[in-house]
C-alpha cells in the first residue's frame, strides 16, 4: 500500500474521534469541502482510504462555471467598478445557488478584460506604533469624512465608528451637511447615545483633534468631557499622524468604494446603503479562514458595559472629567478689560494684568479655576460652576451658543455696550482712541 501523506493520517485520526469537519478545517487551515471529502472516503473505505489513490488522479475535472453566472458577474463589476470579488460574491449569493470561490471569480473577470478593483491604502512603515486593542469593544476608533458628493450636486458628511480589535464596522451616521463642523454637537451626541444603546460602552475611544473632540483652547471641549464622564478613556492621536487611527482611516476608503455615494439620490439613501454594508462587513464578509468577524469574535455582539439614557447622569462620574481638566495648564492673554475667556465665559483677572500672559489650571477639589502669573503667584480664583454633571451631560459648559468668531483682543463675555460701540464704529469708522493698546501691538499699528 502506498505510504499515506501526513494530512491523510491526521484526518483519519480526527475522523475516528468523530470530530466536527468545520473544526478540523479551521485547525489545519484547509477548505471545509476537502475535509468533508476525506471523511466521506474514510466512511466508505475505512483505513484503506488513507493511502493515495494514484489510479484516479486527474480524472475529476473542475466544475465549470455557468455562463449565466459569468454574465451576472461581469454586469455586477461594470455597475460597481470599485467592488472586490469577495463583495461581489456575497451579492451573487442571493441570486445563485452554487458559487465558485472568489479566486475563480477573479479569473473570470480577468478573462473578460475587466480591471481589478483598486488596491487598498498601503500601510506606512514609518507610522508611529500605538498599542491596539486585544479584544472587541476594548477600544473604538472614530473619524469623520466630509464633502461626499451625491447626485444633483448634493453633498453630505458621515461619522464612522469602528471596533479597533476586529475592524468591524459598528456604525456609519450620515448627515445632510457638507461640512462636519456644521453638524450641531447635540445632534452628534444623540447619535452617539444610540450607538451606545446598541453596542454598549467601550473602554476607550481613539479620535483626532478636530471638531467636536478636540479644542484649540487647551482644555477638553464639552463632548470630550461628556465621554470621559461616562467612563470612556478618550485618546487623542498626535496632530498630523492619522496612521495612529489607522483602522478607521482605512475603513473610510472601503466604505466609499462599497457605498458609492456619487450614485445616491439623497443622504437618506446613502444611510440605508451604509447600514446594509456595515452589517454585511460584520456578519458575512470573509475575515479569517473563510469566517466572518461575527464568527471569529462572538463577544463582538455586545459590550459588557451597558448604557441606558435614563441612567446617564448616575452612570457618569464628573470627577473623572475634572481630573482630566486638572492635568492641563493653559496660557491665556488678558484683554483690555482685565479678563480672560474660559469655555467662552469671561473671568476677571485684574487691571494690572492687562496685556500680560497668565496661566490657568483647575483645582479638582472645588472645583476651582486658579489663575497665576508667569512666576506662579496666584492672582485670582473662580468657582468652576460650569463643570457640573448637568451642564456636561447637556453640552452647555460653554457660555456662548453656536460657533461665532471672536474678535482679537476682546473677551468672549462682552456686554451689550461693547456691541453698540462696535456697531457705531462700523458706520463712522474706527477712531484710534477706541482701540486697545494690546490690539494695536498685535496688528502692528503705530
Tab-separated table of C-alpha atoms in Angstrom:
chain	number	residue	atom	x	y	z
A	1	UNK	CA	0.000	0.000	0.000
A	2	UNK	CA	1.411	3.456	-0.839
A	3	UNK	CA	2.634	5.486	2.102
A	4	UNK	CA	-0.147	7.838	3.331
A	5	UNK	CA	0.543	11.539	3.487
A	6	UNK	CA	0.698	13.188	6.952
A	7	UNK	CA	-2.505	15.131	6.403
A	8	UNK	CA	-4.439	11.995	5.489
A	9	UNK	CA	-3.237	10.274	8.646
A	10	UNK	CA	-4.256	13.257	10.796
A	11	UNK	CA	-7.648	13.495	9.113
A	12	UNK	CA	-8.201	9.790	9.736
A	13	UNK	CA	-7.388	10.214	13.434
A	14	UNK	CA	-9.800	13.113	13.715
A	15	UNK	CA	-12.455	11.096	11.856
A	16	UNK	CA	-12.044	8.282	14.356
A	17	UNK	CA	-12.547	10.829	17.140
A	18	UNK	CA	-15.811	11.912	15.430
A	19	UNK	CA	-14.583	15.488	15.190
A	20	UNK	CA	-16.607	18.211	13.505
A	21	UNK	CA	-15.383	18.840	9.916
A	22	UNK	CA	-15.577	22.614	10.457
A	23	UNK	CA	-13.306	22.355	13.483
A	24	UNK	CA	-10.801	20.234	11.523
A	25	UNK	CA	-10.846	22.654	8.587
A	26	UNK	CA	-10.124	25.557	10.935
A	27	UNK	CA	-7.395	23.636	12.782
A	28	UNK	CA	-5.424	22.750	9.630
A	29	UNK	CA	-6.382	25.835	7.569
A	30	UNK	CA	-7.872	23.848	4.675
A	31	UNK	CA	-11.153	24.117	2.832
A	32	UNK	CA	-14.190	22.598	4.507
A	33	UNK	CA	-15.072	20.758	1.313
A	34	UNK	CA	-11.686	18.995	1.384
A	35	UNK	CA	-12.242	17.718	4.921
A	36	UNK	CA	-15.758	16.554	4.058
A	37	UNK	CA	-14.453	14.573	1.071
A	38	UNK	CA	-11.804	12.876	3.222
A	39	UNK	CA	-14.339	11.971	5.912
A	40	UNK	CA	-16.715	10.522	3.297
A	41	UNK	CA	-13.839	8.471	1.904
A	42	UNK	CA	-12.975	7.093	5.337
A	43	UNK	CA	-16.622	6.192	5.892
A	44	UNK	CA	-16.605	4.118	2.675
A	45	UNK	CA	-13.133	2.540	2.819
A	46	UNK	CA	-12.079	2.704	6.451
A	47	UNK	CA	-8.300	2.718	6.993
A	48	UNK	CA	-7.794	1.787	3.329
A	49	UNK	CA	-8.822	5.328	2.433
A	50	UNK	CA	-5.652	6.762	3.974
A	51	UNK	CA	-3.435	5.715	1.065
A	52	UNK	CA	-3.381	7.977	-2.006
A	53	UNK	CA	-5.315	6.616	-4.996
A	54	UNK	CA	-2.888	7.263	-7.852
A	55	UNK	CA	-5.043	5.379	-10.382
A	56	UNK	CA	-7.788	8.005	-10.204
A	57	UNK	CA	-5.582	11.113	-10.127
A	58	UNK	CA	-6.636	13.687	-12.714
A	59	UNK	CA	-9.947	12.029	-13.601
A	60	UNK	CA	-12.077	14.583	-11.748
A	61	UNK	CA	-12.183	17.899	-13.587
A	62	UNK	CA	-13.024	21.259	-12.096
A	63	UNK	CA	-16.702	22.121	-12.053
A	64	UNK	CA	-17.432	24.533	-14.936
A	65	UNK	CA	-18.963	27.897	-14.119
A	66	UNK	CA	-22.427	28.501	-15.539
A	67	UNK	CA	-22.464	31.091	-18.363
A	68	UNK	CA	-25.374	32.918	-16.715
A	69	UNK	CA	-23.298	33.301	-13.561
A	70	UNK	CA	-20.320	34.670	-15.512
A	71	UNK	CA	-22.593	37.153	-17.286
A	72	UNK	CA	-24.119	38.287	-13.988
A	73	UNK	CA	-20.619	38.577	-12.521
A	74	UNK	CA	-19.410	40.838	-15.326
A	75	UNK	CA	-22.533	43.008	-15.179
A	76	UNK	CA	-22.095	43.489	-11.435
A	77	UNK	CA	-18.460	44.526	-11.889
A	78	UNK	CA	-19.399	47.012	-14.630
A	79	UNK	CA	-22.098	48.508	-12.393
A	80	UNK	CA	-19.763	48.656	-9.370
A	81	UNK	CA	-16.191	49.002	-10.698
A	82	UNK	CA	-14.731	49.576	-7.217
A	83	UNK	CA	-16.126	46.389	-5.672
A	84	UNK	CA	-13.803	43.464	-4.993
A	85	UNK	CA	-14.515	39.834	-5.818
A	86	UNK	CA	-15.373	38.942	-2.203
A	87	UNK	CA	-18.089	41.599	-2.013
A	88	UNK	CA	-19.430	40.668	-5.457
A	89	UNK	CA	-19.607	37.027	-4.377
A	90	UNK	CA	-21.721	37.973	-1.358
A	91	UNK	CA	-24.066	39.942	-3.611
A	92	UNK	CA	-24.422	36.973	-6.004
A	93	UNK	CA	-25.283	34.535	-3.217
A	94	UNK	CA	-28.876	35.789	-3.188
A	95	UNK	CA	-29.305	35.111	-6.925
A	96	UNK	CA	-27.380	31.842	-7.463
A	97	UNK	CA	-27.459	28.567	-5.561
A	98	UNK	CA	-23.883	27.423	-6.316
A	99	UNK	CA	-20.967	29.847	-6.471
A	100	UNK	CA	-17.258	29.261	-7.059
A	101	UNK	CA	-14.639	30.743	-4.780
A	102	UNK	CA	-13.543	34.373	-5.040
A	103	UNK	CA	-10.314	33.384	-6.807
A	104	UNK	CA	-12.316	31.742	-9.611
A	105	UNK	CA	-14.434	34.875	-9.926
A	106	UNK	CA	-11.288	36.979	-10.268
A	107	UNK	CA	-10.090	34.685	-13.069
A	108	UNK	CA	-13.351	35.149	-14.982
A	109	UNK	CA	-13.130	38.927	-14.533
A	110	UNK	CA	-9.567	38.927	-15.822
A	111	UNK	CA	-10.539	36.855	-18.886
A	112	UNK	CA	-13.399	39.290	-19.566
A	113	UNK	CA	-10.936	42.185	-19.662
A	114	UNK	CA	-12.346	43.908	-16.585
A	115	UNK	CA	-9.780	45.681	-14.465
A	116	UNK	CA	-9.485	44.539	-10.848
A	117	UNK	CA	-10.757	46.698	-8.036
A	118	UNK	CA	-8.261	49.306	-6.769
A	119	UNK	CA	-5.976	48.140	-4.023
A	120	UNK	CA	-6.441	49.423	-0.502
A	121	UNK	CA	-4.377	52.134	1.119
A	122	UNK	CA	-0.824	50.830	1.731
A	123	UNK	CA	0.430	50.708	5.285
A	124	UNK	CA	3.110	53.251	6.170
A	125	UNK	CA	6.058	51.603	7.876
A	126	UNK	CA	7.206	54.954	9.260
A	127	UNK	CA	3.967	55.459	11.172
A	128	UNK	CA	4.429	55.643	14.958
A	129	UNK	CA	3.369	52.457	16.712
A	130	UNK	CA	0.398	52.606	19.057
A	131	UNK	CA	-0.962	49.760	21.212
A	132	UNK	CA	-4.023	48.152	19.688
A	133	UNK	CA	-6.991	46.627	21.488
A	134	UNK	CA	-6.760	42.881	22.117
A	135	UNK	CA	-10.488	42.134	22.452
A	136	UNK	CA	-13.709	43.533	20.970
A	137	UNK	CA	-15.101	46.738	22.473
A	138	UNK	CA	-11.914	47.361	24.409
A	139	UNK	CA	-11.256	50.261	22.069
A	140	UNK	CA	-13.106	52.044	19.289
A	141	UNK	CA	-11.841	54.417	16.634
A	142	UNK	CA	-13.910	57.220	15.148
A	143	UNK	CA	-13.384	59.572	12.228
A	144	UNK	CA	-15.488	61.857	10.036
A	145	UNK	CA	-15.427	62.326	6.279
A	146	UNK	CA	-16.997	65.371	4.654
A	147	UNK	CA	-17.973	66.749	1.256
A	148	UNK	CA	-19.262	63.417	-0.046
A	149	UNK	CA	-20.693	64.186	-3.485
A	150	UNK	CA	-24.179	62.830	-4.192
A	151	UNK	CA	-26.454	63.191	-7.191
A	152	UNK	CA	-27.973	66.557	-8.165
A	153	UNK	CA	-24.996	68.468	-6.731
A	154	UNK	CA	-25.801	67.457	-3.182
A	155	UNK	CA	-23.148	66.895	-0.544
A	156	UNK	CA	-23.104	65.095	2.779
A	157	UNK	CA	-20.742	64.008	5.529
A	158	UNK	CA	-20.609	60.975	7.780
A	159	UNK	CA	-19.191	59.800	11.089
A	160	UNK	CA	-17.763	56.284	11.242
A	161	UNK	CA	-17.164	54.157	14.352
A	162	UNK	CA	-15.039	51.004	14.024
A	163	UNK	CA	-14.021	48.375	16.558
A	164	UNK	CA	-10.250	48.516	16.951
A	165	UNK	CA	-9.621	44.807	17.631
A	166	UNK	CA	-11.780	43.156	14.974
A	167	UNK	CA	-12.031	46.017	12.483
A	168	UNK	CA	-15.813	45.574	12.418
A	169	UNK	CA	-17.856	48.497	11.090
A	170	UNK	CA	-20.095	49.306	14.049
A	171	UNK	CA	-21.934	52.372	12.770
A	172	UNK	CA	-21.911	54.936	9.980
A	173	UNK	CA	-24.025	58.031	10.622
A	174	UNK	CA	-24.777	60.199	7.574
A	175	UNK	CA	-25.551	63.919	7.930
A	176	UNK	CA	-27.068	66.225	5.326
A	177	UNK	CA	-24.489	68.965	5.990
A	178	UNK	CA	-21.492	69.014	3.623
A	179	UNK	CA	-19.052	70.188	6.316
A	180	UNK	CA	-18.533	68.266	9.541
A	181	UNK	CA	-18.229	71.451	11.606
A	182	UNK	CA	-21.764	72.460	10.598
A	183	UNK	CA	-23.323	69.484	12.409
A	184	UNK	CA	-24.533	70.582	15.835
A	185	UNK	CA	-22.998	68.992	18.901
A	186	UNK	CA	-26.357	67.923	20.309
A	187	UNK	CA	-27.153	66.038	17.099
A	188	UNK	CA	-23.836	64.187	17.283
A	189	UNK	CA	-24.412	63.424	20.953
A	190	UNK	CA	-27.856	61.955	20.256
A	191	UNK	CA	-26.451	59.633	17.593
A	192	UNK	CA	-23.663	58.546	19.936
A	193	UNK	CA	-26.279	57.684	22.538
A	194	UNK	CA	-27.985	55.433	20.013
A	195	UNK	CA	-24.663	53.743	19.242
A	196	UNK	CA	-24.006	53.186	22.952
A	197	UNK	CA	-27.514	51.788	23.438
A	198	UNK	CA	-26.887	49.289	20.606
A	199	UNK	CA	-23.296	48.243	21.323
A	200	UNK	CA	-22.616	49.292	24.912
A	201	UNK	CA	-19.787	51.487	26.197
A	202	UNK	CA	-16.193	50.918	25.066
A	203	UNK	CA	-13.287	51.203	27.442
A	204	UNK	CA	-11.551	53.811	25.290
A	205	UNK	CA	-12.192	55.869	22.178
A	206	UNK	CA	-9.405	56.973	19.848
A	207	UNK	CA	-10.053	60.100	17.800
A	208	UNK	CA	-8.340	63.052	16.162
A	209	UNK	CA	-8.029	66.601	17.484
A	210	UNK	CA	-10.767	68.112	15.342
A	211	UNK	CA	-14.368	69.057	15.995
A	212	UNK	CA	-16.047	68.164	18.355
A	213	UNK	CA	-13.476	66.074	20.231
A	214	UNK	CA	-10.522	68.457	20.310
A	215	UNK	CA	-10.133	72.136	21.054
A	216	UNK	CA	-7.581	74.787	20.229
A	217	UNK	CA	-8.320	76.472	23.559
A	218	UNK	CA	-6.278	73.987	25.557
A	219	UNK	CA	-8.990	72.437	27.733
A	220	UNK	CA	-11.094	69.455	26.575
A	221	UNK	CA	-14.370	70.518	24.912
A	222	UNK	CA	-17.836	69.621	26.120
A	223	UNK	CA	-18.188	66.454	24.048
A	224	UNK	CA	-14.911	65.099	25.392
A	225	UNK	CA	-15.929	65.848	28.988
A	226	UNK	CA	-19.226	64.021	28.459
A	227	UNK	CA	-17.493	60.897	27.112
A	228	UNK	CA	-14.909	60.943	29.886
A	229	UNK	CA	-17.665	61.291	32.463
A	230	UNK	CA	-19.309	58.142	31.063
A	231	UNK	CA	-16.162	56.202	31.888
A	232	UNK	CA	-14.633	56.221	28.393
A	233	UNK	CA	-10.916	56.979	28.163
A	234	UNK	CA	-10.550	59.459	25.310
A	235	UNK	CA	-7.271	59.131	23.387
A	236	UNK	CA	-6.295	61.956	21.044
A	237	UNK	CA	-3.856	60.989	18.303
A	238	UNK	CA	-0.825	63.144	17.566
A	239	UNK	CA	-1.543	66.006	15.140
A	240	UNK	CA	-0.523	65.084	11.620
A	241	UNK	CA	-0.393	61.330	12.397
A	242	UNK	CA	-3.638	59.803	11.074
A	243	UNK	CA	-1.847	56.431	11.000
A	244	UNK	CA	-2.436	56.207	14.746
A	245	UNK	CA	-6.133	55.979	13.865
A	246	UNK	CA	-5.368	53.575	11.042
A	247	UNK	CA	-8.238	51.107	11.465
A	248	UNK	CA	-10.960	53.678	10.883
A	249	UNK	CA	-8.867	55.628	8.358
A	250	UNK	CA	-8.546	52.546	6.128
A	251	UNK	CA	-12.240	51.821	6.545
A	252	UNK	CA	-13.098	55.238	5.093
A	253	UNK	CA	-11.841	54.240	1.657
A	254	UNK	CA	-13.508	50.833	1.866
A	255	UNK	CA	-16.880	52.329	2.750
A	256	UNK	CA	-16.688	54.894	-0.050
A	257	UNK	CA	-15.829	52.164	-2.588
A	258	UNK	CA	-18.687	49.981	-1.401
A	259	UNK	CA	-21.410	52.590	-0.783
A	260	UNK	CA	-20.650	54.674	-3.916
A	261	UNK	CA	-22.073	57.991	-2.617
A	262	UNK	CA	-21.994	59.564	-6.079
A	263	UNK	CA	-24.846	57.264	-7.156
A	264	UNK	CA	-27.143	58.097	-4.197
A	265	UNK	CA	-30.113	60.421	-4.678
A	266	UNK	CA	-30.042	61.875	-1.160
A	267	UNK	CA	-28.417	61.347	2.268
A	268	UNK	CA	-31.252	59.002	3.314
A	269	UNK	CA	-30.399	56.546	0.540
A	270	UNK	CA	-26.715	56.753	1.456
A	271	UNK	CA	-27.607	55.968	5.080
A	272	UNK	CA	-29.541	52.868	4.006
A	273	UNK	CA	-26.606	51.635	1.942
A	274	UNK	CA	-24.153	52.181	4.767
A	275	UNK	CA	-26.360	50.313	7.241
A	276	UNK	CA	-26.618	47.307	4.918
A	277	UNK	CA	-22.910	47.274	4.049
A	278	UNK	CA	-21.813	47.667	7.669
A	279	UNK	CA	-23.947	44.683	8.628
A	280	UNK	CA	-22.576	42.688	5.684
A	281	UNK	CA	-18.980	43.501	6.643
A	282	UNK	CA	-19.558	42.349	10.229
A	283	UNK	CA	-21.689	39.265	9.711
A	284	UNK	CA	-20.871	37.790	6.274
A	285	UNK	CA	-17.694	39.186	4.729
A	286	UNK	CA	-14.782	36.665	4.956
A	287	UNK	CA	-12.308	37.801	7.570
A	288	UNK	CA	-10.204	34.852	8.755
A	289	UNK	CA	-10.100	31.355	7.239
A	290	UNK	CA	-13.376	31.971	5.468
A	291	UNK	CA	-15.217	33.006	8.625
A	292	UNK	CA	-16.759	36.401	9.271
A	293	UNK	CA	-15.938	38.714	12.155
A	294	UNK	CA	-19.252	37.719	13.724
A	295	UNK	CA	-17.989	34.111	13.929
A	296	UNK	CA	-14.389	34.827	14.897
A	297	UNK	CA	-15.386	37.244	17.699
A	298	UNK	CA	-18.656	36.107	19.334
A	299	UNK	CA	-18.171	38.736	22.058
A	300	UNK	CA	-18.464	41.417	19.360
A	301	UNK	CA	-22.259	41.230	19.531
A	302	UNK	CA	-22.432	43.462	22.608
A	303	UNK	CA	-20.032	45.101	25.040
A	304	UNK	CA	-20.008	44.159	28.703
A	305	UNK	CA	-20.715	47.701	29.896
A	306	UNK	CA	-24.341	48.576	29.196
A	307	UNK	CA	-25.703	52.061	28.610
A	308	UNK	CA	-29.137	53.462	29.430
A	309	UNK	CA	-30.154	57.030	28.676
A	310	UNK	CA	-32.297	57.404	31.803
A	311	UNK	CA	-29.319	56.454	33.973
A	312	UNK	CA	-26.818	58.675	32.199
A	313	UNK	CA	-26.222	61.178	34.996
A	314	UNK	CA	-25.991	58.459	37.643
A	315	UNK	CA	-23.769	56.381	35.355
A	316	UNK	CA	-21.383	59.259	34.715
A	317	UNK	CA	-18.595	60.301	37.042
A	318	UNK	CA	-17.996	64.044	36.869
A	319	UNK	CA	-14.814	63.736	38.934
A	320	UNK	CA	-13.207	61.860	36.016
A	321	UNK	CA	-13.775	64.903	33.817
A	322	UNK	CA	-12.383	67.208	36.498
A	323	UNK	CA	-9.257	65.062	36.804
A	324	UNK	CA	-8.573	65.282	33.056
A	325	UNK	CA	-9.009	69.071	33.042
A	326	UNK	CA	-6.773	69.375	36.124
A	327	UNK	CA	-3.895	67.741	34.238
A	328	UNK	CA	-3.546	70.757	31.957
A	329	UNK	CA	-2.121	74.220	32.484
A	330	UNK	CA	-3.295	76.564	29.735
A	331	UNK	CA	-1.926	80.066	28.996
A	332	UNK	CA	-4.282	82.966	28.398
A	333	UNK	CA	-3.769	86.585	27.345
A	334	UNK	CA	-5.534	89.176	29.490
A	335	UNK	CA	-7.559	91.531	27.308
A	336	UNK	CA	-8.096	95.278	27.673
A	337	UNK	CA	-10.913	94.758	30.197
A	338	UNK	CA	-8.695	92.739	32.529
A	339	UNK	CA	-10.464	89.462	31.743
A	340	UNK	CA	-9.763	86.130	30.092
A	341	UNK	CA	-12.057	83.586	28.467
A	342	UNK	CA	-12.612	80.064	29.820
A	343	UNK	CA	-15.094	77.884	27.965
A	344	UNK	CA	-16.425	81.046	26.302
A	345	UNK	CA	-17.102	82.653	29.682
A	346	UNK	CA	-15.417	85.845	30.848
A	347	UNK	CA	-13.290	85.529	34.005
A	348	UNK	CA	-11.929	88.694	35.610
A	349	UNK	CA	-8.210	88.747	36.480
A	350	UNK	CA	-7.482	92.400	37.237
A	351	UNK	CA	-6.444	95.663	35.599
A	352	UNK	CA	-2.730	95.292	36.480
A	353	UNK	CA	-2.564	92.150	34.308
A	354	UNK	CA	-3.867	93.785	31.122
A	355	UNK	CA	-1.797	92.671	28.133
A	356	UNK	CA	0.081	90.022	30.140
A	357	UNK	CA	0.034	86.245	29.932
A	358	UNK	CA	-1.459	84.237	32.769
A	359	UNK	CA	-1.717	80.501	33.352
A	360	UNK	CA	-4.954	78.742	34.229
A	361	UNK	CA	-5.368	75.393	35.960
A	362	UNK	CA	-8.196	73.589	37.734
A	363	UNK	CA	-8.217	72.549	41.361
A	364	UNK	CA	-10.478	69.438	41.260
A	365	UNK	CA	-11.278	69.590	44.970
A	366	UNK	CA	-13.626	72.553	44.409
A	367	UNK	CA	-13.626	72.563	41.521
A	368	UNK	CA	-11.963	75.967	41.264
A	369	UNK	CA	-10.168	77.809	38.481
A	370	UNK	CA	-6.738	79.013	39.634
A	371	UNK	CA	-5.169	81.886	37.673
A	372	UNK	CA	-1.457	82.538	38.214
A	373	UNK	CA	1.206	84.720	36.632
A	374	UNK	CA	4.427	83.577	34.977
A	375	UNK	CA	6.184	83.374	38.351
A	376	UNK	CA	3.495	81.031	39.687
A	377	UNK	CA	1.912	83.600	42.036
A	378	UNK	CA	-1.808	83.139	42.399
A	379	UNK	CA	-3.697	86.149	41.056
A	380	UNK	CA	-7.319	85.116	41.373
A	381	UNK	CA	-9.592	82.095	41.767
A	382	UNK	CA	-13.060	81.467	40.361
A	383	UNK	CA	-15.547	78.719	41.093
A	384	UNK	CA	-15.810	76.361	38.109
A	385	UNK	CA	-19.592	76.342	38.254
A	386	UNK	CA	-19.832	75.430	34.563
A	387	UNK	CA	-18.277	71.981	35.154
A	388	UNK	CA	-21.327	70.344	36.711
A	389	UNK	CA	-22.777	66.972	35.757
A	390	UNK	CA	-25.939	68.582	34.392
A	391	UNK	CA	-24.057	71.041	32.173
A	392	UNK	CA	-21.652	68.379	30.910
A	393	UNK	CA	-24.470	65.949	30.011
A	394	UNK	CA	-26.406	68.709	28.226
A	395	UNK	CA	-23.272	70.079	26.483
A	396	UNK	CA	-23.891	73.527	27.956
A	397	UNK	CA	-20.487	74.061	29.574
A	398	UNK	CA	-19.620	76.869	27.167
A	399	UNK	CA	-21.378	80.133	27.838
A	400	UNK	CA	-21.949	81.039	24.196
A	401	UNK	CA	-24.368	79.290	21.882
A	402	UNK	CA	-23.266	78.211	18.438
A	403	UNK	CA	-19.925	78.979	16.848
A	404	UNK	CA	-19.120	82.655	16.475
A	405	UNK	CA	-15.752	84.067	15.610
A	406	UNK	CA	-14.097	86.003	18.389
A	407	UNK	CA	-12.687	89.473	17.924
A	408	UNK	CA	-8.927	89.525	18.661
A	409	UNK	CA	-8.135	91.236	21.928
A	410	UNK	CA	-11.740	91.123	23.172
A	411	UNK	CA	-13.283	88.973	25.855
A	412	UNK	CA	-15.911	86.371	24.919
A	413	UNK	CA	-18.263	87.790	27.529
A	414	UNK	CA	-18.546	91.342	26.234
A	415	UNK	CA	-21.510	93.477	27.269
A	416	UNK	CA	-24.208	94.966	25.087
A	417	UNK	CA	-22.468	98.333	25.381
A	418	UNK	CA	-19.483	96.883	23.501
A	419	UNK	CA	-21.788	95.641	20.749
A	420	UNK	CA	-23.367	99.085	20.395
A	421	UNK	CA	-19.926	100.706	20.266
A	422	UNK	CA	-18.727	98.388	17.523
A	423	UNK	CA	-21.929	98.933	15.526
A	424	UNK	CA	-21.384	102.697	15.743
A	425	UNK	CA	-17.779	102.328	14.609
A	426	UNK	CA	-18.870	100.336	11.570
A	427	UNK	CA	-20.786	103.408	10.385
A	428	UNK	CA	-18.434	106.201	11.410
A	429	UNK	CA	-15.124	104.367	11.073
A	430	UNK	CA	-12.830	103.086	13.807
A	431	UNK	CA	-11.150	106.026	15.582
A	432	UNK	CA	-7.747	105.263	17.012
A	433	UNK	CA	-8.709	106.052	20.607
A	434	UNK	CA	-11.361	103.290	20.710
A	435	UNK	CA	-8.811	100.543	20.144
A	436	UNK	CA	-6.974	98.683	22.897
A	437	UNK	CA	-3.181	99.135	23.113
A	438	UNK	CA	-2.538	95.380	23.053
A	439	UNK	CA	-4.775	95.088	19.989
A	440	UNK	CA	-2.692	97.820	18.300
A	441	UNK	CA	0.511	95.929	19.034
A	442	UNK	CA	-0.925	92.697	17.647
A	443	UNK	CA	-1.884	94.416	14.393
A	444	UNK	CA	1.411	96.323	14.183
A	445	UNK	CA	-0.314	99.740	14.160
A	446	UNK	CA	1.682	102.716	15.493
